[in-house]
Amino acid sequence: MPISVQNMFKERKFPFLFAFSFLLISVTILLFSYSSSSPSLLLSTNFQVSDPLPPPPRPLPTRSPNNVPVSSTKPVSKTTAAASDVDLNVSLDIKWENCQLGPLAVDYIPCLDNWKAIKELKSRRRMEHRERHCPKPSPRCLAPLPIGYKVPVHWPKSRDMIWYNNVPHPKLVEYKKEQNWVRKSGDYFVFPGGGTQFKNGVQSYIDFIRKTLPAIKWGKNIRVILDVGCGVASFGGYLLDKDVITMSFAPKDEHESQIQFALERGIPAILSVIGTQKLTFPDNAYDLIHCARCRVHWDGDGGKPLLELNRVLKPGGYFIWSATPVYRDDERDSKVWKCENAALSYFSCGKYKIVFPSLDFPCLLVLSQYEPLSYCISRLPVDRMGNLLRWSTPWPQRLSSKPPSLPSEPDAEDIFIEDTKHWAALVSEVYLDGLAISLGRIRNVMDMNAGYGGFAAALIDQPLWVMNVVPIDAQDTLSIIFERGLIGVYHDWCESFNTYPRTYDLLHASFLFKNLKERCDIIDLAVEMDRILRPGGYLLVQDTMENIKKLNPVLRSLHWSTTLYQGQFLVGEKGFWRPSENDNRKET
């Protein structure tokens, strides 16, 4: 039976009531004090960590500070204190200078323009002079801007026209005028969609391939393509409308600035050559490899280039090599064409059966930028039971489905799923909504430490593309990235990247500096980021306060503006400043 307040007094239970009331008041005060003293969270992700905990002993590609889902990451109370002692106005006293290379300075690529090393080469027969020869130490000069440089034309308009002054190289217009690759029209370069094989336009050529090979279904079973000797990348540019992403590549050669044209247009591309070294792609990466009279001597050096093609093409993949009728009239071309057809006859059923009797030994898996080409046969991908893996899940399901190359650990799939959720939440609630980055100006994006490619996957619905870079000192996850229907390369960030200056709008670096700081100077990496980022472009860094404090003064010395967000996100915006110009130069 309930006890009334009056009875409690009569029965001398007042001491109990007093004690209970005192306890209730104390708990209320304690809870109020705790909620008032805890750090305020601007975002529902609870992703406010200033000193991320080190990752667990096993290597995990997720870039969450303690490798757990965003929703369960707990805030650290010292965030505010750690962020408040960072003076973003501090700048290192560095005397920057423009690269002294004459007119070549505006397009300077340190590892491809090392003329001293190139002159000392004993041979150029196998395209050695088009390969990487990085200077030591890394140069710290800055690539100047072309005269009259402007903010690039925005996508999708940029696919068809770009500013002439941004890539002022008319040589290709004259060299390929009959093939209609590119034309100069007033202040612009215009790209009509022509090319060596595209007599009726690139769209007609793409439709011809589909009609000739009905098994090829653009944007479904064919998602990731390698375009060898891509020209100005019109083939890859027009396939974007069909949910196909193409890695267009060509060397830096006499076809002046073709890759620079491609990137200025907003089309994925990279400088590369099939010479004496393996391409910086994993085995069995591409659904289709395309070569429109690309002039690669596939039969050269005992067929090593063809074996390299075989390495990066997935089982069941297609190799499309088209050639104009002139091949029938040129003795050299005719010989190559016959030789290649004979060699390709060894590959039956689209690489499922490989019979090179004299070359029957497998390639070793080596994660390197400088692994030499060999006569070995790449291993076919198998599951943990040793069964040959089937064709990839159709696009777009393959973006989020379990990649076949996931590690065999029991919780590997759970880690992959949580990594996907982590990046989806972080990109949606922090990068897109919380940071002062204008997506309307962004087309070419690079993830400098890509992991599983979760950052790129989270941006898949945005009008941009992402070059995923797996550092050579990180866990090898590049096969997983390709299996998801994304593109990327291996790279050592202690050296320059194979791209022209001013070719990316956004660089993303999540916990990149941990392994680098013992091998190379952060100043050298800052110079490289300044080289490849367009004026007005952004650098988005998520890292420890220790690394942010080291990087920020270098960026400020380059006249970048920087902002710190939530104690762990540093946003840098590159301006138009160059050492030889007025510091107050404005965008044109």
PDB file of C-alpha atoms in Angstrom, residues 33 57 59 315 343 345 347-348 407 444 459 521 523 549 571 574:
ATOM      1  CA  SER A  33      27.889  20.032 -15.402  1.00  0.00           C
ATOM      2  CA  PRO A  57      48.477  -3.862 -35.599  1.00  0.00           C
ATOM      3  CA  PRO A  59      47.034  -3.177 -41.827  1.00  0.00           C
ATOM      4  CA  PRO A 315      40.025 -12.721 -67.718  1.00  0.00           C
ATOM      5  CA  ALA A 343      50.372 -13.582 -81.204  1.00  0.00           C
ATOM      6  CA  SER A 345      45.789 -16.325 -81.519  1.00  0.00           C
ATOM      7  CA  PHE A 347      44.819 -16.079 -76.350  1.00  0.00           C
ATOM      8  CA  SER A 348      41.560 -17.915 -76.824  1.00  0.00           C
ATOM      9  CA  PRO A 407      41.807 -10.289 -47.674  1.00  0.00           C
ATOM     10  CA  ASN A 444      39.503  16.531 -61.557  1.00  0.00           C
ATOM     11  CA  LEU A 459      31.416  11.049 -54.579  1.00  0.00           C
ATOM     12  CA  ASP A 521      60.577  16.205 -46.503  1.00  0.00           C
ATOM     13  CA  ILE A 523      58.318  20.728 -48.109  1.00  0.00           C
ATOM     14  CA  LYS A 549      51.238  22.113 -37.835  1.00  0.00           C
ATOM     15  CA  VAL A 571      41.520  23.120 -46.126  1.00  0.00           C
ATOM     16  CA  LYS A 574      45.874  27.730 -53.906  1.00  0.00           C
TER      17      LYS A 574
END
